[in-house]
PDB file of C-alpha atoms in Angstrom:
ATOM      1  CA  MET A1242    -101.729  62.437  -5.014  1.00 40.00           C
ATOM      2  CA  THR A1243    -102.808  59.172  -3.467  1.00 41.00           C
ATOM      3  CA  TYR A1244    -103.737  57.991   0.005  1.00 40.00           C
ATOM      4  CA  ASP A1245    -102.440  55.047   1.983  1.00 40.00           C
ATOM      5  CA  PRO A1246    -104.905  52.604   3.662  1.00 41.00           C
ATOM      6  CA  THR A1247    -104.896  54.682   6.867  1.00 38.00           C
ATOM      7  CA  GLY A1248    -106.167  57.687   4.935  1.00 39.00           C
ATOM      8  CA  HIS A1249    -102.966  59.718   5.169  1.00 38.00           C
ATOM      9  CA  LEU A1250    -101.909  61.811   2.210  1.00 46.00           C
ATOM     10  CA  LEU A1251     -98.895  60.287   0.505  1.00 46.00           C
ATOM     11  CA  LEU A1252     -96.259  62.802  -0.394  1.00 60.00           C
ATOM     12  CA  THR A1253     -95.157  61.377  -3.737  1.00 74.00           C
ATOM     13  CA  PRO A1254     -97.458  62.030  -6.699  1.00 83.00           C
ATOM     14  CA  VAL A1255     -98.513  59.248  -9.049  1.00 88.00           C
ATOM     15  CA  ASP A1256     -96.162  59.310 -12.056  1.00 91.00           C
ATOM     16  CA  ARG A1257     -97.852  57.696 -15.061  1.00 91.00           C
ATOM     17  CA  GLU A1258     -95.148  58.953 -17.443  1.00 93.00           C
ATOM     18  CA  ALA A1259     -92.330  57.079 -15.673  1.00 94.00           C
ATOM     19  CA  PRO A1260     -92.066  54.118 -18.116  1.00 95.00           C
ATOM     20  CA  MET A1261     -91.872  56.463 -21.119  1.00 96.00           C
ATOM     21  CA  ARG A1262     -89.342  58.629 -19.275  1.00 96.00           C
ATOM     22  CA  VAL A1263     -87.125  55.635 -18.521  1.00 96.00           C
ATOM     23  CA  ARG A1264     -87.139  54.589 -22.187  1.00 96.00           C
ATOM     24  CA  ARG A1265     -86.267  58.113 -23.296  1.00 97.00           C
ATOM     25  CA  LEU A1266     -83.490  58.471 -20.704  1.00 97.00           C
ATOM     26  CA  ARG A1267     -81.962  55.159 -21.858  1.00 95.00           C
ATOM     27  CA  GLN A1268     -82.204  56.327 -25.476  1.00 95.00           C
ATOM     28  CA  LEU A1269     -80.312  59.482 -24.530  1.00 95.00           C
ATOM     29  CA  GLY A1270     -77.805  57.617 -22.351  1.00 94.00           C
ATOM     30  CA  LEU A1271     -78.797  59.651 -19.291  1.00 95.00           C
ATOM     31  CA  GLY A1272     -79.599  58.917 -15.686  1.00 91.00           C
ATOM     32  CA  GLU A1273     -77.247  56.049 -14.916  1.00 89.00           C
ATOM     33  CA  ARG A1274     -73.847  57.648 -14.294  1.00 92.00           C
ATOM     34  CA  PRO A1275     -72.370  60.970 -13.184  1.00 94.00           C
ATOM     35  CA  ASP A1276     -71.543  63.431 -15.917  1.00 95.00           C
ATOM     36  CA  GLN A1277     -68.860  66.112 -15.771  1.00 95.00           C
ATOM     37  CA  ALA A1278     -70.849  68.472 -17.970  1.00 96.00           C
ATOM     38  CA  PHE A1279     -73.862  68.175 -15.688  1.00 97.00           C
ATOM     39  CA  ASP A1280     -71.683  68.642 -12.598  1.00 96.00           C
ATOM     40  CA  GLU A1281     -70.438  71.847 -14.193  1.00 97.00           C
ATOM     41  CA  PHE A1282     -74.022  72.894 -14.932  1.00 98.00           C
ATOM     42  CA  ALA A1283     -74.951  72.215 -11.287  1.00 97.00           C
ATOM     43  CA  ARG A1284     -72.017  74.386 -10.212  1.00 97.00           C
ATOM     44  CA  LYS A1285     -73.340  77.143 -12.467  1.00 97.00           C
ATOM     45  CA  LEU A1286     -76.810  76.751 -10.919  1.00 97.00           C
ATOM     46  CA  ALA A1287     -75.362  77.214  -7.442  1.00 96.00           C
ATOM     47  CA  GLU A1288     -73.323  80.207  -8.550  1.00 96.00           C
ATOM     48  CA  VAL A1289     -76.236  81.970 -10.264  1.00 96.00           C
ATOM     49  CA  THR A1290     -78.727  81.378  -7.434  1.00 96.00           C
ATOM     50  CA  GLY A1291     -76.361  81.555  -4.474  1.00 95.00           C
ATOM     51  CA  ALA A1292     -77.648  78.186  -3.238  1.00 96.00           C
ATOM     52  CA  PRO A1293     -75.311  75.751  -1.443  1.00 95.00           C
ATOM     53  CA  TYR A1294     -76.725  72.622  -3.125  1.00 95.00           C
ATOM     54  CA  SER A1295     -77.770  72.133  -6.737  1.00 97.00           C
ATOM     55  CA  MET A1296     -78.648  69.146  -8.869  1.00 96.00           C
ATOM     56  CA  VAL A1297     -79.364  67.927 -12.387  1.00 98.00           C
ATOM     57  CA  ASN A1298     -81.809  65.188 -11.488  1.00 97.00           C
ATOM     58  CA  PHE A1299     -83.134  62.359 -13.669  1.00 97.00           C
ATOM     59  CA  ILE A1300     -86.017  60.335 -12.223  1.00 95.00           C
ATOM     60  CA  ASP A1301     -87.005  56.768 -13.014  1.00 92.00           C
ATOM     61  CA  GLU A1302     -89.768  54.615 -11.542  1.00 89.00           C
ATOM     62  CA  ASN A1303     -87.950  53.964  -8.261  1.00 89.00           C
ATOM     63  CA  ARG A1304     -85.341  56.598  -7.544  1.00 93.00           C
ATOM     64  CA  GLN A1305     -83.804  59.935  -8.368  1.00 95.00           C
ATOM     65  CA  PHE A1306     -80.291  60.170  -9.771  1.00 96.00           C
ATOM     66  CA  PHE A1307     -78.207  63.344  -9.626  1.00 96.00           C
ATOM     67  CA  ALA A1308     -76.201  63.139 -12.843  1.00 97.00           C
ATOM     68  CA  GLY A1309     -75.043  66.646 -11.978  1.00 97.00           C
ATOM     69  CA  LEU A1310     -74.382  67.612  -8.365  1.00 96.00           C
ATOM     70  CA  HIS A1311     -72.830  70.567  -6.560  1.00 96.00           C
ATOM     71  CA  THR A1312     -72.374  70.783  -2.776  1.00 93.00           C
ATOM     72  CA  PRO A1313     -70.621  73.334  -0.556  1.00 90.00           C
ATOM     73  CA  ALA A1314     -67.765  70.891   0.008  1.00 80.00           C
ATOM     74  CA  GLY A1315     -67.797  69.697  -3.570  1.00 67.00           C
ATOM     75  CA  THR A1316     -68.134  66.100  -2.381  1.00 50.00           C
ATOM     76  CA  HIS A1317     -70.589  63.356  -3.154  1.00 48.00           C
ATOM     77  CA  SER A1318     -70.738  59.588  -2.974  1.00 43.00           C
ATOM     78  CA  GLY A1319     -72.819  56.599  -3.933  1.00 42.00           C
ATOM     79  CA  SER A1320     -74.464  56.330  -0.530  1.00 38.00           C
ATOM     80  CA  ASP A1321     -77.965  57.376   0.421  1.00 38.00           C
ATOM     81  CA  LEU A1322     -78.411  61.150   0.652  1.00 44.00           C
ATOM     82  CA  GLY A1323     -80.522  61.010   3.802  1.00 42.00           C
ATOM     83  CA  ALA A1324     -78.158  58.649   5.592  1.00 39.00           C
ATOM     84  CA  ALA A1325     -75.131  60.743   4.709  1.00 39.00           C
ATOM     85  CA  ALA A1326     -76.724  63.969   5.892  1.00 43.00           C
ATOM     86  CA  ALA A1327     -78.186  62.434   9.053  1.00 40.00           C
ATOM     87  CA  SER A1328     -74.799  61.059  10.060  1.00 38.00           C
ATOM     88  CA  GLY A1329     -73.332  64.540   9.744  1.00 41.00           C
ATOM     89  CA  GLY A1330     -71.047  63.520   6.895  1.00 40.00           C
ATOM     90  CA  ALA A1331     -70.054  65.970   4.201  1.00 40.00           C
ATOM     91  CA  GLU A1332     -70.660  63.386   1.505  1.00 50.00           C
ATOM     92  CA  VAL A1333     -73.860  63.832  -0.476  1.00 67.00           C
ATOM     93  CA  SER A1334     -75.234  61.004  -2.560  1.00 85.00           C
ATOM     94  CA  ARG A1335     -75.966  60.812  -6.257  1.00 93.00           C
ATOM     95  CA  PHE A1336     -79.094  58.799  -5.377  1.00 93.00           C
ATOM     96  CA  MET A1337     -82.276  59.593  -3.506  1.00 92.00           C
ATOM     97  CA  ALA A1338     -85.486  57.653  -2.993  1.00 89.00           C
ATOM     98  CA  ARG A1339     -88.370  58.732  -5.209  1.00 89.00           C
ATOM     99  CA  ASP A1340     -90.492  59.634  -2.184  1.00 86.00           C
ATOM    100  CA  HIS A1341     -87.882  62.100  -0.887  1.00 88.00           C
ATOM    101  CA  GLY A1342     -87.719  65.696  -2.005  1.00 89.00           C
ATOM    102  CA  TYR A1343     -89.751  67.829  -4.352  1.00 93.00           C
ATOM    103  CA  CYS A1344     -88.443  66.997  -7.821  1.00 95.00           C
ATOM    104  CA  PRO A1345     -91.037  64.213  -8.359  1.00 94.00           C
ATOM    105  CA  HIS A1346     -93.735  66.868  -7.896  1.00 94.00           C
ATOM    106  CA  VAL A1347     -92.059  69.112 -10.478  1.00 96.00           C
ATOM    107  CA  VAL A1348     -91.857  66.256 -12.995  1.00 96.00           C
ATOM    108  CA  VAL A1349     -95.494  65.221 -12.573  1.00 95.00           C
ATOM    109  CA  ARG A1350     -96.790  68.813 -12.506  1.00 95.00           C
ATOM    110  CA  ARG A1351     -94.505  69.732 -15.431  1.00 96.00           C
ATOM    111  CA  LYS A1352     -94.134  73.177 -13.857  1.00 96.00           C
ATOM    112  CA  ALA A1353     -91.462  74.972 -11.882  1.00 97.00           C
ATOM    113  CA  LEU A1354     -91.882  74.914  -8.108  1.00 96.00           C
ATOM    114  CA  VAL A1355     -90.802  77.600  -5.653  1.00 96.00           C
ATOM    115  CA  LEU A1356     -90.784  76.820  -1.929  1.00 96.00           C
ATOM    116  CA  GLU A1357     -89.219  79.742  -0.108  1.00 97.00           C
ATOM    117  CA  ASP A1358     -89.854  77.996   3.232  1.00 96.00           C
ATOM    118  CA  VAL A1359     -91.128  74.442   2.962  1.00 93.00           C
ATOM    119  CA  CYS A1360     -92.546  74.714   6.493  1.00 92.00           C
ATOM    120  CA  ASP A1361     -95.130  77.182   5.163  1.00 93.00           C
ATOM    121  CA  TYR A1362     -96.701  74.389   3.072  1.00 88.00           C
ATOM    122  CA  PRO A1363     -98.217  71.453   5.021  1.00 86.00           C
ATOM    123  CA  ARG A1364     -98.232  69.370   1.833  1.00 82.00           C
ATOM    124  CA  PHE A1365     -94.444  69.715   1.548  1.00 88.00           C
ATOM    125  CA  ALA A1366     -93.327  70.244   5.151  1.00 83.00           C
ATOM    126  CA  GLY A1367     -93.802  66.547   5.981  1.00 82.00           C
ATOM    127  CA  ASN A1368     -91.386  65.387   3.297  1.00 84.00           C
ATOM    128  CA  PRO A1369     -88.519  63.220   4.647  1.00 83.00           C
ATOM    129  CA  VAL A1370     -85.897  65.684   3.383  1.00 85.00           C
ATOM    130  CA  VAL A1371     -87.091  68.224   5.956  1.00 85.00           C
ATOM    131  CA  ASP A1372     -86.410  66.077   9.025  1.00 79.00           C
ATOM    132  CA  GLU A1373     -83.628  63.857   7.678  1.00 79.00           C
ATOM    133  CA  ILE A1374     -81.585  66.418   5.771  1.00 80.00           C
ATOM    134  CA  GLY A1375     -82.794  69.781   7.040  1.00 88.00           C
ATOM    135  CA  ILE A1376     -83.971  71.195   3.707  1.00 91.00           C
ATOM    136  CA  ARG A1377     -85.899  74.421   4.219  1.00 94.00           C
ATOM    137  CA  SER A1378     -86.140  75.913   0.725  1.00 96.00           C
ATOM    138  CA  TYR A1379     -86.377  74.556  -2.815  1.00 96.00           C
ATOM    139  CA  LEU A1380     -86.404  75.954  -6.329  1.00 98.00           C
ATOM    140  CA  GLY A1381     -86.768  73.579  -9.269  1.00 98.00           C
ATOM    141  CA  ALA A1382     -87.911  73.359 -12.890  1.00 98.00           C
ATOM    142  CA  PRO A1383     -88.677  70.428 -15.196  1.00 98.00           C
ATOM    143  CA  LEU A1384     -86.465  69.367 -18.100  1.00 98.00           C
ATOM    144  CA  ILE A1385     -89.062  68.816 -20.843  1.00 98.00           C
ATOM    145  CA  ASP A1386     -87.464  67.595 -24.040  1.00 97.00           C
ATOM    146  CA  ARG A1387     -88.525  67.830 -27.683  1.00 97.00           C
ATOM    147  CA  THR A1388     -90.634  64.673 -27.368  1.00 97.00           C
ATOM    148  CA  GLY A1389     -92.704  66.277 -24.609  1.00 97.00           C
ATOM    149  CA  ILE A1390     -91.333  64.027 -21.871  1.00 97.00           C
ATOM    150  CA  ALA A1391     -90.209  65.517 -18.568  1.00 97.00           C
ATOM    151  CA  LEU A1392     -86.807  63.826 -18.208  1.00 97.00           C
ATOM    152  CA  GLY A1393     -86.168  65.189 -14.733  1.00 98.00           C
ATOM    153  CA  THR A1394     -85.368  68.518 -13.145  1.00 98.00           C
ATOM    154  CA  ILE A1395     -82.759  71.044 -12.266  1.00 98.00           C
ATOM    155  CA  CYS A1396     -83.041  72.302  -8.707  1.00 97.00           C
ATOM    156  CA  VAL A1397     -81.341  74.178  -5.921  1.00 97.00           C
ATOM    157  CA  VAL A1398     -81.943  73.723  -2.198  1.00 96.00           C
ATOM    158  CA  ASP A1399     -80.888  75.403   1.010  1.00 96.00           C
ATOM    159  CA  THR A1400     -81.039  74.567   4.695  1.00 94.00           C
ATOM    160  CA  GLU A1401     -82.367  78.083   5.354  1.00 96.00           C
ATOM    161  CA  PRO A1402     -85.503  79.783   4.008  1.00 97.00           C
ATOM    162  CA  ARG A1403     -84.755  81.731   0.827  1.00 97.00           C
ATOM    163  CA  PRO A1404     -86.726  84.569  -0.798  1.00 96.00           C
ATOM    164  CA  TRP A1405     -86.424  83.182  -4.339  1.00 96.00           C
ATOM    165  CA  GLY A1406     -89.238  85.392  -5.641  1.00 94.00           C
ATOM    166  CA  ARG A1407     -90.268  85.798  -9.261  1.00 95.00           C
ATOM    167  CA  ALA A1408     -86.671  86.448 -10.276  1.00 96.00           C
ATOM    168  CA  GLY A1409     -85.646  83.045  -8.932  1.00 96.00           C
ATOM    169  CA  LEU A1410     -88.524  81.379 -10.750  1.00 97.00           C
ATOM    170  CA  GLU A1411     -87.598  82.981 -14.067  1.00 97.00           C
ATOM    171  CA  THR A1412     -83.930  82.120 -13.546  1.00 97.00           C
ATOM    172  CA  ILE A1413     -84.552  78.427 -12.888  1.00 98.00           C
ATOM    173  CA  LYS A1414     -86.910  78.170 -15.885  1.00 98.00           C
ATOM    174  CA  THR A1415     -84.361  79.849 -18.163  1.00 98.00           C
ATOM    175  CA  LEU A1416     -81.583  77.557 -16.959  1.00 98.00           C
ATOM    176  CA  ALA A1417     -83.800  74.485 -17.463  1.00 98.00           C
ATOM    177  CA  ALA A1418     -84.402  75.511 -21.074  1.00 98.00           C
ATOM    178  CA  GLU A1419     -80.666  76.022 -21.518  1.00 98.00           C
ATOM    179  CA  LEU A1420     -79.897  72.514 -20.280  1.00 98.00           C
ATOM    180  CA  VAL A1421     -82.596  70.961 -22.463  1.00 98.00           C
ATOM    181  CA  ASP A1422     -80.961  72.660 -25.458  1.00 98.00           C
ATOM    182  CA  GLN A1423     -77.641  71.155 -24.400  1.00 97.00           C
ATOM    183  CA  ILE A1424     -79.216  67.682 -24.180  1.00 97.00           C
ATOM    184  CA  HIS A1425     -80.733  68.116 -27.650  1.00 97.00           C
ATOM    185  CA  ARG A1426     -77.381  69.173 -29.088  1.00 96.00           C
ATOM    186  CA  ARG A1427     -75.817  66.034 -27.625  1.00 94.00           C
ATOM    187  CA  GLU A1428     -78.520  63.900 -29.153  1.00 95.00           C
ATOM    188  CA  ASP A1429     -78.142  65.554 -32.541  1.00 94.00           C
ATOM    189  CA  SER A1430     -74.377  65.042 -32.503  1.00 91.00           C
ATOM    190  CA  GLY A1431     -74.680  61.441 -31.353  1.00 84.00           C
ATOM    191  CA  VAL A1432     -72.822  62.141 -28.094  1.00 70.00           C
ATOM    192  CA  GLN A1433     -74.224  60.476 -25.019  1.00 62.00           C
ATOM    193  CA  SER A1434     -73.415  61.048 -21.370  1.00 54.00           C
ATOM    194  CA  LEU A1435     -69.786  62.005 -20.808  1.00 50.00           C
ATOM    195  CA  PRO A1436     -67.555  59.935 -18.526  1.00 45.00           C
ATOM    196  CA  SER A1437     -66.866  61.407 -15.117  1.00 44.00           C
ATOM    197  CA  ASP A1438     -63.999  61.173 -12.666  1.00 43.00           C
ATOM    198  CA  SER A1439     -66.565  61.006  -9.860  1.00 40.00           C
ATOM    199  CA  PRO A1440     -67.092  57.611  -8.230  1.00 39.00           C
TER     200      PRO A1440
END
């Protein structure tokens, strides 16, 4: 964590691994376009956890990109997530600023994160996604590949507090390992990110 000149705690952790992550994501062909397989994995995440929103999220030095995304309406766009939600639109973006949300914390910590009610944690309650989007609960785990780099996360969020508990934590960690295996199989077979019908 760092502080701004006024002494306030900044909500986004310092990410020294970002340049290596970007190189690895480019090598794997990930993090620049939507992917049908990852959308399907996000749908599975939502189904298993009962969460309305789920993402396969790759993070570079400036932004987060949801290569896999599931929403209640099944819609998403290229616009900003916060702007779409604040305007009351059903469209949810594939992109989010790096200082929004909790996935950057998961990537830097390299550990799963369970926030049953983000308002119970002052460090996380001030995040822009709380006021702009209405996120109240989060469950996420890092995608750490065979090179030891945290490529991004899988996560689920809800606009209501959720008692994820230890079962939720174990579930998200198991699903993260499953997706990492899928990414490794793609790499071994020489297949990169699949084309998507999504815009």
